[in-house]
């Protein structure tokens, strides 16, 4: 495959605390995407607040921040053609009721518990993907990765 953002788009995926060790989710993810980077970490509350700042003031904000800091999470950089949209389709709709009805085979449709404990997160645009990748992988350079001859997979 040609190494270009058109051929191989990057997205940030998070596995939330309710699903962090779920073997089926990890299997789906690694079967469908090229895993460029992965790290498991504990988020501080301040990190969650910063990451979700666009939702500050919404009724679920406090609960979301508390939940995301409640246990280990996994952050992935995933590569695929149209990775952003593909990962969002694989996750399914945010709302668990909708996910179960509209996309019962999606990750959220299969394993989501509530609208907050809904297993995964995915970047929603090229701009947020870059911002979110940089937030979790500050040493990662998208430009350098695209220029590399051989994929540096870790
Ligand atoms: P995500 O960020 O997970 O990819 O999903 P999204 O863009 O489709 O969802 P958005 O509306 O941006 O919501 C951001 C996060 O807030 C959580 N949430 N909890 N009623 C609730 O408790 C509630 N509503 C939304 C979602 O889990 C989502 O991660
Ligand atoms: Mg969102």
XYZ file of C-alpha atoms and ligand atoms in Angstrom:
184
model
C 0.000 0.000 0.000
C 1.127 3.503 -0.790
C 2.022 5.318 2.405
C -0.169 8.379 2.188
C -2.947 9.832 4.344
C -5.349 9.009 1.481
C -4.396 5.340 1.423
C -3.723 4.882 5.113
C -5.498 7.298 7.415
C -4.684 7.423 11.125
C -7.176 7.607 13.962
C -7.079 7.487 17.737
C -9.056 4.743 19.435
C -9.576 4.475 23.183
C -10.724 1.411 25.030
C -12.585 2.741 28.049
C -12.309 1.301 31.590
C -15.423 -0.880 31.196
C -13.851 -2.790 28.303
C -10.096 -2.432 28.622
C -9.296 -6.138 28.856
C -12.111 -7.407 26.660
C -10.567 -10.063 24.383
C -13.233 -9.786 21.670
C -12.834 -6.049 21.324
C -9.063 -6.380 21.069
C -9.518 -9.116 18.487
C -11.901 -7.062 16.350
C -9.543 -4.124 16.517
C -6.425 -6.029 15.538
C -8.199 -7.989 12.797
C -9.469 -4.876 11.070
C -6.707 -2.312 11.551
C -2.982 -1.911 11.397
C -1.945 -1.117 14.981
C 0.619 1.659 14.810
C 0.992 2.358 18.539
C -0.622 1.163 21.753
C -0.292 2.140 25.364
C -2.213 1.307 28.480
C -2.465 4.033 31.060
C -4.375 5.470 33.961
C -5.821 8.865 33.230
C -5.859 11.574 35.833
C -9.110 13.495 36.192
C -7.434 16.621 34.838
C -6.405 14.758 31.660
C -10.013 13.653 31.091
C -11.314 17.159 31.650
C -8.890 18.491 29.087
C -9.599 15.748 26.553
C -13.392 16.169 26.825
C -13.372 19.966 27.244
C -15.754 20.428 24.295
C -18.427 18.730 26.428
C -17.866 20.878 29.538
C -21.212 21.973 30.956
C -23.208 19.119 29.450
C -25.146 16.947 31.890
C -22.946 13.901 31.373
C -19.593 15.695 31.599
C -18.875 15.053 35.294
C -19.884 11.416 35.070
C -17.825 10.898 31.925
C -14.704 12.445 33.478
C -15.073 10.394 36.690
C -15.581 7.209 34.705
C -12.642 7.718 32.360
C -10.347 8.207 35.374
C -11.770 5.207 37.248
C -9.447 2.551 35.822
C -6.910 1.719 33.132
C -7.610 2.660 29.532
C -5.883 1.733 26.293
C -4.990 4.211 23.596
C -4.302 3.042 20.045
C -3.187 4.718 16.884
C -4.956 2.743 14.154
C -4.239 2.887 10.432
C -6.575 1.930 7.586
C -8.115 3.477 4.516
C -10.712 5.910 5.920
C -9.749 4.750 9.410
C -11.714 7.489 11.207
C -15.059 6.541 9.686
C -14.300 2.821 9.707
C -13.492 2.763 13.441
C -16.644 4.751 14.203
C -18.699 2.254 12.185
C -17.044 -0.682 13.950
C -17.776 0.957 17.337
C -21.413 1.684 16.462
C -23.604 4.542 17.718
C -22.696 6.326 20.979
C -26.060 5.703 22.668
C -26.304 2.116 23.830
C -30.041 1.763 23.136
C -29.548 2.950 19.584
C -26.455 0.782 19.145
C -28.288 -2.364 20.218
C -31.128 -1.709 17.813
C -29.446 -0.165 14.795
C -26.065 -1.927 14.942
C -26.379 -4.985 17.204
C -23.141 -6.482 15.867
C -21.072 -3.367 16.476
C -18.743 -3.200 19.494
C -21.063 -0.862 21.406
C -24.144 -2.777 20.284
C -22.593 -5.997 21.593
C -20.773 -4.819 24.720
C -21.948 -1.295 25.609
C -23.481 -0.969 29.074
C -24.679 2.648 29.181
C -24.202 5.847 27.168
C -21.114 6.599 29.264
C -19.826 3.053 29.735
C -19.892 2.368 26.027
C -16.542 0.551 25.608
C -14.674 2.776 23.177
C -13.944 6.197 21.775
C -12.919 7.229 18.297
C -11.774 10.505 16.801
C -14.526 12.229 14.827
C -12.487 14.136 12.212
C -9.002 14.483 10.751
C -8.413 17.525 12.955
C -9.481 15.788 16.174
C -7.552 12.659 15.218
C -4.329 14.684 15.008
C -5.062 16.485 18.266
C -5.968 13.257 20.077
C -3.003 11.295 18.702
C -0.692 14.065 19.910
C -2.354 14.067 23.338
C -1.600 10.384 23.909
C 1.560 9.964 21.850
C 3.473 13.242 22.100
C 6.598 11.708 20.541
C 4.746 10.365 17.517
C 5.162 12.325 14.296
C 2.502 11.600 11.676
C 4.686 13.099 8.967
C 7.661 10.944 9.880
C 5.477 7.846 10.012
C 4.184 8.451 6.498
C 7.711 8.960 5.246
C 9.135 5.815 6.715
C 10.004 3.078 4.217
C 9.207 0.213 6.537
C 6.274 0.404 8.944
C 7.600 0.773 12.478
C 5.113 -1.354 14.325
C 5.097 -1.531 18.100
P -17.213 9.208 21.202
O -16.726 10.565 21.621
O -17.206 8.172 22.273
O -16.599 8.724 19.926
O -18.696 9.335 20.802
P -19.386 10.517 20.111
O -18.421 11.518 19.616
O -20.342 9.891 19.178
O -20.176 11.024 21.373
P -20.342 12.475 21.976
O -21.766 12.860 21.816
O -19.261 13.337 21.451
O -20.114 12.179 23.490
C -18.826 12.177 24.036
C -18.719 11.159 25.109
O -19.660 11.384 26.134
C -20.209 10.175 26.571
N -21.614 10.367 26.886
N -22.185 9.990 28.005
N -25.734 10.273 28.668
C -24.477 9.992 28.946
O -24.143 9.506 29.992
C -23.470 10.286 27.909
N -23.704 10.871 26.750
C -22.508 10.916 26.085
C -20.076 9.193 25.456
O -19.756 7.921 25.958
C -18.955 9.737 24.616
O -17.781 9.001 24.847
Mg -17.173 12.929 20.339
